[in-house]
Coordinates of C-alpha atoms and ligand atoms in Angstrom, one line a residue:
X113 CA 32.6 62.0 -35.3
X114 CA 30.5 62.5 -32.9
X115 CA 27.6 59.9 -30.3
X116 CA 25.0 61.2 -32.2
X117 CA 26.2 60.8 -35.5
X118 CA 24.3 57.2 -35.9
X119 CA 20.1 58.7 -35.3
X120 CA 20.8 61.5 -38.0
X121 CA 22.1 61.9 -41.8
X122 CA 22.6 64.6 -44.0
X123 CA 20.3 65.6 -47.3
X124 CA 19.7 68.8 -48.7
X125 CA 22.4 70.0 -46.3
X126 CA 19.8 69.5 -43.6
X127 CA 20.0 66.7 -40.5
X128 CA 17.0 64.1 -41.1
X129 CA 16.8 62.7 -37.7
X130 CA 15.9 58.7 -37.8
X131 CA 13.6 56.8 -35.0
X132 CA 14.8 54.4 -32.5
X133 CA 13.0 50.9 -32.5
X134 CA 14.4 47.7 -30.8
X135 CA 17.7 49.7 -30.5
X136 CA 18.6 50.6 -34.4
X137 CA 18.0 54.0 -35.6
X138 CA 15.6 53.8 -38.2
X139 CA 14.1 55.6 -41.0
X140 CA 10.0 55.5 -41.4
X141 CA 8.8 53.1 -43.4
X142 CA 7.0 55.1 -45.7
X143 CA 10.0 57.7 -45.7
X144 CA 7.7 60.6 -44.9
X145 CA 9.4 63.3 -42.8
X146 CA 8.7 66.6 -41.2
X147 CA 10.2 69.1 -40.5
X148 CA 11.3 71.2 -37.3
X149 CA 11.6 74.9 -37.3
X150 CA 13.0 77.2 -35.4
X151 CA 10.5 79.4 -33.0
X152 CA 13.3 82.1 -33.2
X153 CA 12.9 83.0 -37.1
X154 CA 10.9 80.5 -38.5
X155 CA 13.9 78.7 -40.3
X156 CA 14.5 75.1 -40.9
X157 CA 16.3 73.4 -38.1
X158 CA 16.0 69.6 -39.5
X159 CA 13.5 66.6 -40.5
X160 CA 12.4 63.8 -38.3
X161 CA 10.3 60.5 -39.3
X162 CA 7.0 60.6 -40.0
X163 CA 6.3 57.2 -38.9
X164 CA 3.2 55.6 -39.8
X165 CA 0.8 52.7 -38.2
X166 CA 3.1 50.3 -39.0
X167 CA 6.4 51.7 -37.3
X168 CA 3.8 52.5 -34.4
X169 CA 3.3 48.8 -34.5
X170 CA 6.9 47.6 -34.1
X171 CA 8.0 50.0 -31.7
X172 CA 5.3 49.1 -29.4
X173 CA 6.3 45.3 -30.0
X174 CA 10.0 46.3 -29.1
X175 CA 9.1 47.2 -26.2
X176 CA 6.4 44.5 -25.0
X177 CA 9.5 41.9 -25.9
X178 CA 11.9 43.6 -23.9
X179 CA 9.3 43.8 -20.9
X180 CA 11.2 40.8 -18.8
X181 CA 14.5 41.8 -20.1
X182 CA 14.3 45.1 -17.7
X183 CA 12.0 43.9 -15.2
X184 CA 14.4 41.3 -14.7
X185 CA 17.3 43.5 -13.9
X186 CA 18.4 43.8 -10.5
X187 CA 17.9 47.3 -9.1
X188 CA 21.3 47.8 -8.6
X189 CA 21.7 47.7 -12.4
X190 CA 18.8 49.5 -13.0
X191 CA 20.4 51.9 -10.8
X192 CA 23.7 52.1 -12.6
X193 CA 22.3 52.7 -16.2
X194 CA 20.6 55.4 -14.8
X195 CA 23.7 57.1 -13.2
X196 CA 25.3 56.1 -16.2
X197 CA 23.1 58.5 -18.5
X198 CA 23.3 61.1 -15.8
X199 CA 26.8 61.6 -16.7
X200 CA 26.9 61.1 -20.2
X201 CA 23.8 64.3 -20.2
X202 CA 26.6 66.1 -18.2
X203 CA 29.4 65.4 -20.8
X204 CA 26.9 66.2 -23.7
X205 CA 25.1 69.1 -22.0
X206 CA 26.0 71.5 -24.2
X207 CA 25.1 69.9 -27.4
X208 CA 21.6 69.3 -25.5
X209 CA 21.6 73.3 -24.4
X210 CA 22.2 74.6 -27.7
X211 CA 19.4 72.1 -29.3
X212 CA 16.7 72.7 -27.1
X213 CA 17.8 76.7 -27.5
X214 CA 16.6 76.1 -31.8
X215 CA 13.7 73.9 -31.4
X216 CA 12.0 75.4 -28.3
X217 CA 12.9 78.9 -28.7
X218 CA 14.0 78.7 -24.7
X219 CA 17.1 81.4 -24.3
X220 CA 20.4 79.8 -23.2
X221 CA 20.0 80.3 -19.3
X222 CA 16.4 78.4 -19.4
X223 CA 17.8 75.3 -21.8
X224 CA 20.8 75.5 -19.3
X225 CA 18.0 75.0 -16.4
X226 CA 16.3 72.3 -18.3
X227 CA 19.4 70.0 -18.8
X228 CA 20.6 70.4 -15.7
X229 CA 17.7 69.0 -14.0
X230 CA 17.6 66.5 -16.2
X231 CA 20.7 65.2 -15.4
X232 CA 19.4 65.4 -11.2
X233 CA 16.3 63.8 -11.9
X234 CA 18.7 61.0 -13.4
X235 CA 21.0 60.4 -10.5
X236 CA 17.7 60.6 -8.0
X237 CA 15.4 58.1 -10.2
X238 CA 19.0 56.0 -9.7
X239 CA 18.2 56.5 -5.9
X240 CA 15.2 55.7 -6.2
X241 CA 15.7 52.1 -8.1
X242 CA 17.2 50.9 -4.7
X243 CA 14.7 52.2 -2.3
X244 CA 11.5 50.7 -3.8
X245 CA 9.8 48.9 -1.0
X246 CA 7.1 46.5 -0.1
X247 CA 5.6 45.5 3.2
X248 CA 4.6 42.9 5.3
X249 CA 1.1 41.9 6.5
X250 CA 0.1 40.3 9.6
X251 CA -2.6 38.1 9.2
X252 CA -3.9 38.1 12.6
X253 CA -5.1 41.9 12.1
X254 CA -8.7 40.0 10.6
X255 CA -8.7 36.7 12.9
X256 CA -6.3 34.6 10.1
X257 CA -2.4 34.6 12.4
X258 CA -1.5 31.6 10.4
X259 CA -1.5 34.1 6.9
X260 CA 1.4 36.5 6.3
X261 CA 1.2 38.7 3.0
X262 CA 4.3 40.4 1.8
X263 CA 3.1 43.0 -0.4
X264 CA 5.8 43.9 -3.1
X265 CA 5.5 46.8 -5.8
X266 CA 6.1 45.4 -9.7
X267 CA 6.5 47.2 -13.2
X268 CA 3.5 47.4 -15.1
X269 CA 5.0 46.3 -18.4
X270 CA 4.8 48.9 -21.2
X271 CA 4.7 52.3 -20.5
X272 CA 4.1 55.2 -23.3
X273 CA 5.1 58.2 -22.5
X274 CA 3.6 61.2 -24.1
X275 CA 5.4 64.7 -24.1
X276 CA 4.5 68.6 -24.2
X277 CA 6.6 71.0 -26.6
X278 CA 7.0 73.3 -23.7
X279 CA 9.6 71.1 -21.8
X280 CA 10.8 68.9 -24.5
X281 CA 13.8 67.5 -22.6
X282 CA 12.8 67.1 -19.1
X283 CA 9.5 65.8 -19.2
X284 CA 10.7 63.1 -21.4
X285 CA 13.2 62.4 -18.9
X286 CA 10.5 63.0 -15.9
X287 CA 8.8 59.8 -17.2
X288 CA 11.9 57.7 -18.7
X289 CA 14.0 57.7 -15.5
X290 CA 11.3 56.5 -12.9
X291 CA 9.9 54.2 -15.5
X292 CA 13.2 52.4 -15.9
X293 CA 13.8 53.0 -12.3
X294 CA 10.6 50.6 -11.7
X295 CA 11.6 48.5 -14.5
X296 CA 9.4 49.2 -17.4
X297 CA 9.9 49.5 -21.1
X298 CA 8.9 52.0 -22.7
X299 CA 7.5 54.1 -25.8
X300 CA 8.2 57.5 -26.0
X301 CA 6.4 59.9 -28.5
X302 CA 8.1 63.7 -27.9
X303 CA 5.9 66.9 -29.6
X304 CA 6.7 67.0 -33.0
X305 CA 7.6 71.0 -32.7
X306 CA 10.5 69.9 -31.1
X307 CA 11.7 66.1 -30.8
X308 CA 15.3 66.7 -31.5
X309 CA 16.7 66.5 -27.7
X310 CA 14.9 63.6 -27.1
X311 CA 16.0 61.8 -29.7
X312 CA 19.2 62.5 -28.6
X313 CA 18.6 61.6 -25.1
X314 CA 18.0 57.9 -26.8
X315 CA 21.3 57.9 -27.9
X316 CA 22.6 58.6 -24.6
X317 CA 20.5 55.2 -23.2
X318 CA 21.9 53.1 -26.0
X319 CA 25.7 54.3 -24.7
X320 CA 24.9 53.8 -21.1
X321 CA 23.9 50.2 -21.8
X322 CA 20.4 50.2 -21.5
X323 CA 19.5 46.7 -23.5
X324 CA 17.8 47.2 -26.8
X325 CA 13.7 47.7 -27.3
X326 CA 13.3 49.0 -23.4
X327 CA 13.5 52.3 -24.7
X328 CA 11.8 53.2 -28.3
X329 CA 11.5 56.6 -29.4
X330 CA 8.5 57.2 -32.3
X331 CA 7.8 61.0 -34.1
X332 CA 4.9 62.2 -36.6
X333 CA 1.6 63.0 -36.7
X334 CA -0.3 62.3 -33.3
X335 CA -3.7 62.1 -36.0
X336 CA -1.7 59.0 -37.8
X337 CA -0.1 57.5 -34.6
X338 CA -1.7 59.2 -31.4
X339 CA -4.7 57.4 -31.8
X340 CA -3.3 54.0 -32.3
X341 CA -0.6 53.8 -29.6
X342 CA -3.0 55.4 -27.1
X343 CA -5.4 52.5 -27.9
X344 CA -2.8 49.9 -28.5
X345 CA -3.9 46.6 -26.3
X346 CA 0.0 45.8 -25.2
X347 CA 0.3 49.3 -24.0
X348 CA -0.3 48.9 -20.2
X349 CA 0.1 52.2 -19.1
X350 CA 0.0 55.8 -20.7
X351 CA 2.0 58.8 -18.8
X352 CA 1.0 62.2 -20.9
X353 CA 2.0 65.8 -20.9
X354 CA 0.0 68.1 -22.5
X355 CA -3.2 69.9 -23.0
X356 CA -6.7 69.2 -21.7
X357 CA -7.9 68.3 -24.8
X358 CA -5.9 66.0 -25.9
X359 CA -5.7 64.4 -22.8
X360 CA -8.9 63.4 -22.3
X361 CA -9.0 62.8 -25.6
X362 CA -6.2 60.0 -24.9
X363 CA -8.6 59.2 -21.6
X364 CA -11.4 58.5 -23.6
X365 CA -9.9 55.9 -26.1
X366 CA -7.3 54.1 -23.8
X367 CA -10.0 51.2 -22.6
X368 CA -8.4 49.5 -19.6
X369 CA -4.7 51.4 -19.5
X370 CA -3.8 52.8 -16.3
X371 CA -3.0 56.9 -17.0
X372 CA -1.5 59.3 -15.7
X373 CA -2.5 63.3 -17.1
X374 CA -0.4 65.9 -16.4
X375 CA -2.7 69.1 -18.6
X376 CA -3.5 72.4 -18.6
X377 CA -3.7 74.8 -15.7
X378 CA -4.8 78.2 -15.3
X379 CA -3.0 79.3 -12.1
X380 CA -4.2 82.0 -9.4
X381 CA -2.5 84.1 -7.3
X382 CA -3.8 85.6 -4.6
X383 CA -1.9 89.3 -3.2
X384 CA -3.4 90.4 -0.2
X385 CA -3.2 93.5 1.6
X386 CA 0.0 92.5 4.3
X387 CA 1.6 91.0 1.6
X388 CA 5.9 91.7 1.3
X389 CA 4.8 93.8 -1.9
X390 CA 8.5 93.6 -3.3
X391 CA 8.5 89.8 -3.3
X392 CA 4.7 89.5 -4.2
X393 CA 5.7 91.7 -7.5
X394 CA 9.4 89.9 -8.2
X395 CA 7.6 86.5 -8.2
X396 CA 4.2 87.4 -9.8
X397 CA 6.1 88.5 -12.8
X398 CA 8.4 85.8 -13.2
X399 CA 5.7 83.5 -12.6
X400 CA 3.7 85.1 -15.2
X401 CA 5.9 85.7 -17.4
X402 CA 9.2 83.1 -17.5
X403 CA 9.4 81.3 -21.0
X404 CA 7.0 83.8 -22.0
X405 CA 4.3 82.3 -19.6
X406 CA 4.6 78.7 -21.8
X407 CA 4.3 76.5 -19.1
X408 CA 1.3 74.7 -17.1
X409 CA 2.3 76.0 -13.5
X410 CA 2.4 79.5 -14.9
X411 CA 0.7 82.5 -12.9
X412 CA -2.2 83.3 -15.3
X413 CA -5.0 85.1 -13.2
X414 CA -3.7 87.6 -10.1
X415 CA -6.2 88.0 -7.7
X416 CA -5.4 91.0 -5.8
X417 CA -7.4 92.8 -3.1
X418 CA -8.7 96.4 -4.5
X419 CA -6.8 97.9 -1.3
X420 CA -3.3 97.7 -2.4
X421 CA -3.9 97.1 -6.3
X422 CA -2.9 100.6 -7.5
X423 CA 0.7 100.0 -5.4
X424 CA 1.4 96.9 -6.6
X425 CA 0.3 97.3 -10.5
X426 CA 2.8 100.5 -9.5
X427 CA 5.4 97.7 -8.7
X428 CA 4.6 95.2 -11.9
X429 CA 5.1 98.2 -14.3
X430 CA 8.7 98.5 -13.0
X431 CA 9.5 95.1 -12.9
X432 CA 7.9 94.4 -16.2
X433 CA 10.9 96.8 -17.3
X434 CA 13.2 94.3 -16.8
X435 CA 11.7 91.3 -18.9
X436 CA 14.1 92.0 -22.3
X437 CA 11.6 91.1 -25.0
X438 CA 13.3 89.6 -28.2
X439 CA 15.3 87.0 -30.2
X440 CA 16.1 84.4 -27.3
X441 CA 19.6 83.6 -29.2
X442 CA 20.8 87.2 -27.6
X443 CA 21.7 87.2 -24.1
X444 CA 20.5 90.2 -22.8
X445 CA 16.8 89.1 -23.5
X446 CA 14.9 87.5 -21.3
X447 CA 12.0 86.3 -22.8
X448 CA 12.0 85.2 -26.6
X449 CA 8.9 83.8 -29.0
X450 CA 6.2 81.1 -28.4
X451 CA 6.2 78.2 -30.1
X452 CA 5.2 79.0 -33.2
X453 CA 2.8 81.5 -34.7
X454 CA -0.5 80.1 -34.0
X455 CA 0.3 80.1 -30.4
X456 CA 0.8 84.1 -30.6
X457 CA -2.3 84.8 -32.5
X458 CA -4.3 82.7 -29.7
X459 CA -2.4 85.3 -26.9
X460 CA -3.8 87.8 -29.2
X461 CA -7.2 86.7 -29.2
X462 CA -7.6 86.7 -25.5
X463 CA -5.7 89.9 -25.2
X464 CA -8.2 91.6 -27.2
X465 CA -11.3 90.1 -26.6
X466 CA -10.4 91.5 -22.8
X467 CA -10.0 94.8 -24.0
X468 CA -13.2 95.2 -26.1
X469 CA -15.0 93.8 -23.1
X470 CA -13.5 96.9 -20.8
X471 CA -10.1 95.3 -19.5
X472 CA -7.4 98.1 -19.7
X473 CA -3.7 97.2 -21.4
X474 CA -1.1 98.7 -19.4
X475 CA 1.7 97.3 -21.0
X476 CA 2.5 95.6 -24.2
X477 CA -0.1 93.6 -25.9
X478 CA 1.5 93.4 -29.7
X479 CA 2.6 90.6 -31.6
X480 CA 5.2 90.4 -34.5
X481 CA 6.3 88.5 -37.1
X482 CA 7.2 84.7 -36.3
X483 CA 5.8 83.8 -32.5
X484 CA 7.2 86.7 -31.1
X485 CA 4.4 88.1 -28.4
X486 CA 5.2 91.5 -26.2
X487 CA 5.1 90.5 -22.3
X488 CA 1.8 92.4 -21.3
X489 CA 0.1 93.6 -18.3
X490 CA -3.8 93.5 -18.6
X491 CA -5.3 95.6 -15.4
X492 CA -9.4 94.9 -14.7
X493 CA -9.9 91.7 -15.8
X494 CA -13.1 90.7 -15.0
X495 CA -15.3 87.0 -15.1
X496 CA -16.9 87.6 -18.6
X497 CA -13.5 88.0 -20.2
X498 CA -12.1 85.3 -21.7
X499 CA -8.6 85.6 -20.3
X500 CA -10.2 85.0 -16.8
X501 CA -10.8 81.3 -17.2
X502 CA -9.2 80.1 -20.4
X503 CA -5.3 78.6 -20.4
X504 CA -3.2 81.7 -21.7
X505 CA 0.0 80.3 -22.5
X506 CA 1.3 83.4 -23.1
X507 CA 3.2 86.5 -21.7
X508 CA 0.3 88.0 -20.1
X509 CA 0.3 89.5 -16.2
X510 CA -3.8 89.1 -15.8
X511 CA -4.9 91.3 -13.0
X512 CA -8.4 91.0 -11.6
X513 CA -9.3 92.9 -8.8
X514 CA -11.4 91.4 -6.0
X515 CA -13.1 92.8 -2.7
X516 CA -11.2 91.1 -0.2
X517 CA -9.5 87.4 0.4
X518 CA -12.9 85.3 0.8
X519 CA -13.8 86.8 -3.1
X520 CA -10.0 85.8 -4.0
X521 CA -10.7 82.5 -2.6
X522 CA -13.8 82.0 -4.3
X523 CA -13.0 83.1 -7.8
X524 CA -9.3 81.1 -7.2
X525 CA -11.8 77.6 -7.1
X526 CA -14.2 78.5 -9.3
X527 CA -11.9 77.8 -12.6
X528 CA -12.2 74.4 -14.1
X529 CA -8.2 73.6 -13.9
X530 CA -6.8 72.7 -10.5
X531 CA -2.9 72.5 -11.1
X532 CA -1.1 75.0 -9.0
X533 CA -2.0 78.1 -7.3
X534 CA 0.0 80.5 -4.9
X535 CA -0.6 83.3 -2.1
X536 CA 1.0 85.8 -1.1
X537 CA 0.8 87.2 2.3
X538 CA 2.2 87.7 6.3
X539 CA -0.5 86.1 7.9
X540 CA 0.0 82.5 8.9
X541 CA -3.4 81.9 9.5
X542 CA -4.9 82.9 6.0
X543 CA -2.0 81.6 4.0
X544 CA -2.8 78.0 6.2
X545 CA -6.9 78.9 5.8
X546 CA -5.9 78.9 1.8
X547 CA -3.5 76.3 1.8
X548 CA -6.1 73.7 2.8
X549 CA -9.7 75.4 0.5
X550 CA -7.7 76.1 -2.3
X551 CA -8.7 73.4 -5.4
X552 CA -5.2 72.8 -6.5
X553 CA -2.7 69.7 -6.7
X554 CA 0.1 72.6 -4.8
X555 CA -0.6 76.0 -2.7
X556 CA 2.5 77.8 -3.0
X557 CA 3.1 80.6 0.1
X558 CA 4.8 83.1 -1.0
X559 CA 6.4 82.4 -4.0
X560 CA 5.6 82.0 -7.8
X561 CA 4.5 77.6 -8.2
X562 CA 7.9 75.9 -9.3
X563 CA 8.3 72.1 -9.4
X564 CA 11.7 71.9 -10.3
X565 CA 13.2 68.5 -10.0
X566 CA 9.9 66.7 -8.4
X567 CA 11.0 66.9 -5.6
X568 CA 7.3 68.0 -4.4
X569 CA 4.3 66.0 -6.2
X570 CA 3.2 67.2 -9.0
X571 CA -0.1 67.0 -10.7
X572 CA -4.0 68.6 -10.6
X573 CA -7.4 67.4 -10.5
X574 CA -10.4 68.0 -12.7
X575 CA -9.2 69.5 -16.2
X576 CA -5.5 69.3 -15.0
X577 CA -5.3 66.1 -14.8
X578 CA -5.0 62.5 -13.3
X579 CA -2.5 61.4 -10.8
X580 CA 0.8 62.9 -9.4
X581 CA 4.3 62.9 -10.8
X582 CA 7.8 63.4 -8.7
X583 CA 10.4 61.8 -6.9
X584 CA 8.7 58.8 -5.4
X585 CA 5.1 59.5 -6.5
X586 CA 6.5 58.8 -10.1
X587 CA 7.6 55.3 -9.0
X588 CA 4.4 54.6 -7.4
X589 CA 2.6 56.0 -10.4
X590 CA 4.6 53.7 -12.8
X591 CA 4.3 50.2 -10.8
X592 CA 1.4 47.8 -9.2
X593 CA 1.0 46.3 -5.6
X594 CA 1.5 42.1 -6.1
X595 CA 1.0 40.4 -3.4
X596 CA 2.0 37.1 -2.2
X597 CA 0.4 35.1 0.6
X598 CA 2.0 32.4 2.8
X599 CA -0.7 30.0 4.7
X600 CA 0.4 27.8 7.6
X601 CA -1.5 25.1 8.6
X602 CA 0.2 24.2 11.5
X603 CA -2.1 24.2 14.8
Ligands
NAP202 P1 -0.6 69.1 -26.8 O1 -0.9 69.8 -28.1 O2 -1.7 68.5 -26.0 O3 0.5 67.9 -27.2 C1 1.1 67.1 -26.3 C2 1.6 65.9 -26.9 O4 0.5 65.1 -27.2 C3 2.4 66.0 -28.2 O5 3.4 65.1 -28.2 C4 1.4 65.8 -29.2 O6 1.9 65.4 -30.4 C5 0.6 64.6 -28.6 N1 -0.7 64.3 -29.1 C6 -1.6 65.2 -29.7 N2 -2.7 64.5 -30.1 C7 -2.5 63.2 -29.7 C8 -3.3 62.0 -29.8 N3 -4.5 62.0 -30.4 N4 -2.8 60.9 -29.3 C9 -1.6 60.8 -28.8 N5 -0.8 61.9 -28.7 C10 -1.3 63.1 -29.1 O7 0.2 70.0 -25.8 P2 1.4 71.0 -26.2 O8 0.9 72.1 -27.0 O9 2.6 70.3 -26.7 O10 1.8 71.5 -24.7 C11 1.2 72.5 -24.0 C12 0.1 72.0 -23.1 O11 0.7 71.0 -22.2 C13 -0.5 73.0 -22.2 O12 -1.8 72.8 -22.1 C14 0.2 72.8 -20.9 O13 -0.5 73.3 -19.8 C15 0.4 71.3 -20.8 N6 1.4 71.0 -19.9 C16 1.1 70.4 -18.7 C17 2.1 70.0 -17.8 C18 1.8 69.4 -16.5 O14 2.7 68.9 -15.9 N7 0.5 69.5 -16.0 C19 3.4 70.3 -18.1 C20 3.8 70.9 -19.3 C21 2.7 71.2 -20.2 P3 2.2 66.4 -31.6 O15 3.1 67.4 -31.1 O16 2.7 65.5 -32.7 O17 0.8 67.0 -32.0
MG203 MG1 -0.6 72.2 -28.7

């Protein structure tokens, strides 16, 4: 027997994973599935629902019913739940660890990273319930002293929350705990490479006493349902995760919604001359190249300054050394496959279109069977290469060698994303200088961007995105300003 025993059965030996409407675990109505493989060796992990229009429908009705039910609870309750399903992660970690290991591909140290700030981001959104404020507003600051406002922050209604492959666990959490935090209910749709964890997760609400239809979960095919939950008039507000395209794809159809885009990036990092070389190197290539560079904050253009380039490519093709290449089920490697084929022979195509146009591959550069992708260190990289401006997504330590910091500063602006971007460097005054001109949603000094458990805002401007995510800025994110006026008419 086990918790989750009650969103899965068994056919063909195989787990078909059901979907969660108005707190019953359902199959579609049509009985379509899909099926999940594993990025590892290509084998069949499970099913999960195809759900069509019409499951779409009730889900999002669940939820738009159960709006009061949770925006109704006190905080302190809200609080509680939240704690509640911080634990129960912690008691069912490793169930979670060894999931997100099949469906991702992640290696057992990285899925052991993932769950565990999953479960923080848990107990802190419980914080946060308690500490949502308001304020108060003295009329007499525009002639009126006999209005008062008190200006208090309330849950939009019905959020749907849209998540990447490439964190399957804790983005869905990222958006779930805050949104319950504020009191919302909510629609989640995972990636359908891997939606087995958060399904899971579900299951984990339902025990910590989260009332039915606050929290649906819906899988299949974002061309059946994308379209129509993204457009859906009782949807109030959609948080996404994912790519550029699709996000303002989701921007152009969702009318009225308030949204919040978390996409793409394309990451610089600028090495200049009185750089610590040793930690410019250590954190280049794990920034680069952790969960085989399959992330949106990941280092993906190094802007380095001619002077010292030859020393510290010198230093990446040590370090690069260490980055055990292989299946991610072993625990001596490091770095296992993307996602899923596709995603390789995309790495590929950017690898070699750099090389044909003069870029020089140092290191790596072949793919195998499955998603499997070598890390790689690409030296000259220059502007008409493709790998200069496009998302890799990939393994790939991009090296492009500028004149001097004002050319690294210039080139580090010029791309269309705006996420995260990081220097590296001694002197206070340039690292403050590109701090401040650097078009990015965080500057990171001396160290390889990491967001961790929110606890810094997180988000990008232009293709990267809309709005900022993390502790707090979620909650502000997720909720409206209401306020209410009181009008004396005493003389
Ligand atoms: P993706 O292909 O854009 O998919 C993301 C999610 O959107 C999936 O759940 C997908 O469902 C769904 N979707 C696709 N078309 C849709 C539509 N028309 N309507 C509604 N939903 C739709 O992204 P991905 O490949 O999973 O993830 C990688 C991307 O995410 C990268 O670009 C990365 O930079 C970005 N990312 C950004 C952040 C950030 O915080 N800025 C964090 C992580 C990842 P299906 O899986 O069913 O297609
Ligand atoms: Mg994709």
């Amino acid at each position: 027997m086990s918790i989750f025993d009650s969103i899965r059965f068994v056919k063909d030996n195989k787990y078909i994973y059901k979907i969660l409407i108005n707190g019953k675990w359902l199959e579609s109505s049509t009985k379509k599935t899909f099926e999940i493989k594993s990025p590892a060796d290509g084998s069949l992990i499970a099913e999960a629902q195809k759900a069509s229009k019409r499951d779409a429908g009730k889900t999002v009705k669940a939820a738009f019913n159960a709006k009061t039910k949770i925006a109704n609870m006190d905080a302190s309750e809200r609080g509680k739940i939240l704690d509640k399903m911080g634990n129960l992660l912690e008691e069912h970690k490793d169930e979670f660890i060894n999931v997100i290991c099949r469906e991702s591909g992640k290696t057992i140290k990285l899925a052991q990273g993932e769950v565990h700030a999953s479960i923080e981001r848990l107990h802190y959104a419980s914080d946060e319930a308690k500490e949502i404020r308001g304020e108060f507003i003295k009329g007499d600051i525009a002639g009126k002293r006999n209005s008062m406002g008190m200006v208090v922050r309330q849950p939009l209604g019905v959020l749907l929350a849209i998540t990447p492959f490439n964190y399957p666990l804790f983005t869905g959490i990222a958006k779930i705990a805050p949104g319950i935090a504020v009191g919302n209910s909510i629609v989640v749709k995972p990636a359908s490479a891997d939606p087995i964890c958060l399904l899971m997760f579900g299951r984990i609400m339902q025990e910590a006493g989260l009332p039915d239809g606050v929290l649906n979960i819906i899988t299949g095919s974002s061309s059946e349902i994308g379209d129509y939950l993204c457009s859906h008039p009782q949807i109030d507000m959609i948080s996404f995760t994912g790519s550029s395209e699709v996000g303002k794809h989701i921007a152009s159809i969702a009318g009225m919604k308030k949204l919040h885009l978390e996409l793409g990036g394309k990451a610089p990092a600028i090495v200049l001359e009185d750089c610590n070389l040793d930690i410019a190197v250590k954190e280049v290539a794990t920034g680069s190249l952790k969960f085989s560079g399959q992330r949106c904050d990941s280092i993906s253009r190094v802007l380095v300054v001619e002077s010292i380039a030859n020393n510290f490519v010198k230093g990446i093709l040590k370090e690069v050394e260490n980055w055990k290449f292989g299946d991610p089920r072993k625990p001596e490697n490091v770095i296992g496959p993307l996602i899923n084929e596709a995603a390789a022979k995309r790495v590929e195509e950017l690898v070699s279109d750099a090389i044909k146009k003069g870029a020089k591959l140092l290191y790596g550069g072949k793919r195998y069977e499955h998603g499997y992708f070598e890390p790689t260190v690409l030296d000259f990289v220059n502007r008409d290469m493709k790998i200069a401006w496009e998302e890799t997504f990939g393994p790939v330590i991009t090296i492009i060698r500028v004149k001097d910091y004002e050319e690294a500063i210039e080139l580090a602006n010029e791309s269309e994303y705006g996420l995260d971007a990081c220097i590296f460097t001694k002197d206070i005054d340039k690292a403050f200088d590109a701090a401040q001109r650097i078009e990015a949603g965080s500057v990171h000094i001396n160290a390889h961007p990491t967001h961790g458990l929110g606890m810094f805002p997180f988000g990008g401007d232009e293709s990267s995105g809309v709005g900022r995510e993390g502790i707090k800025y979620s909650i502000e994110d997720m909720s409206k300003v209401h306020v209410m006026v009181l009008h004396s008419h005493k003389e």
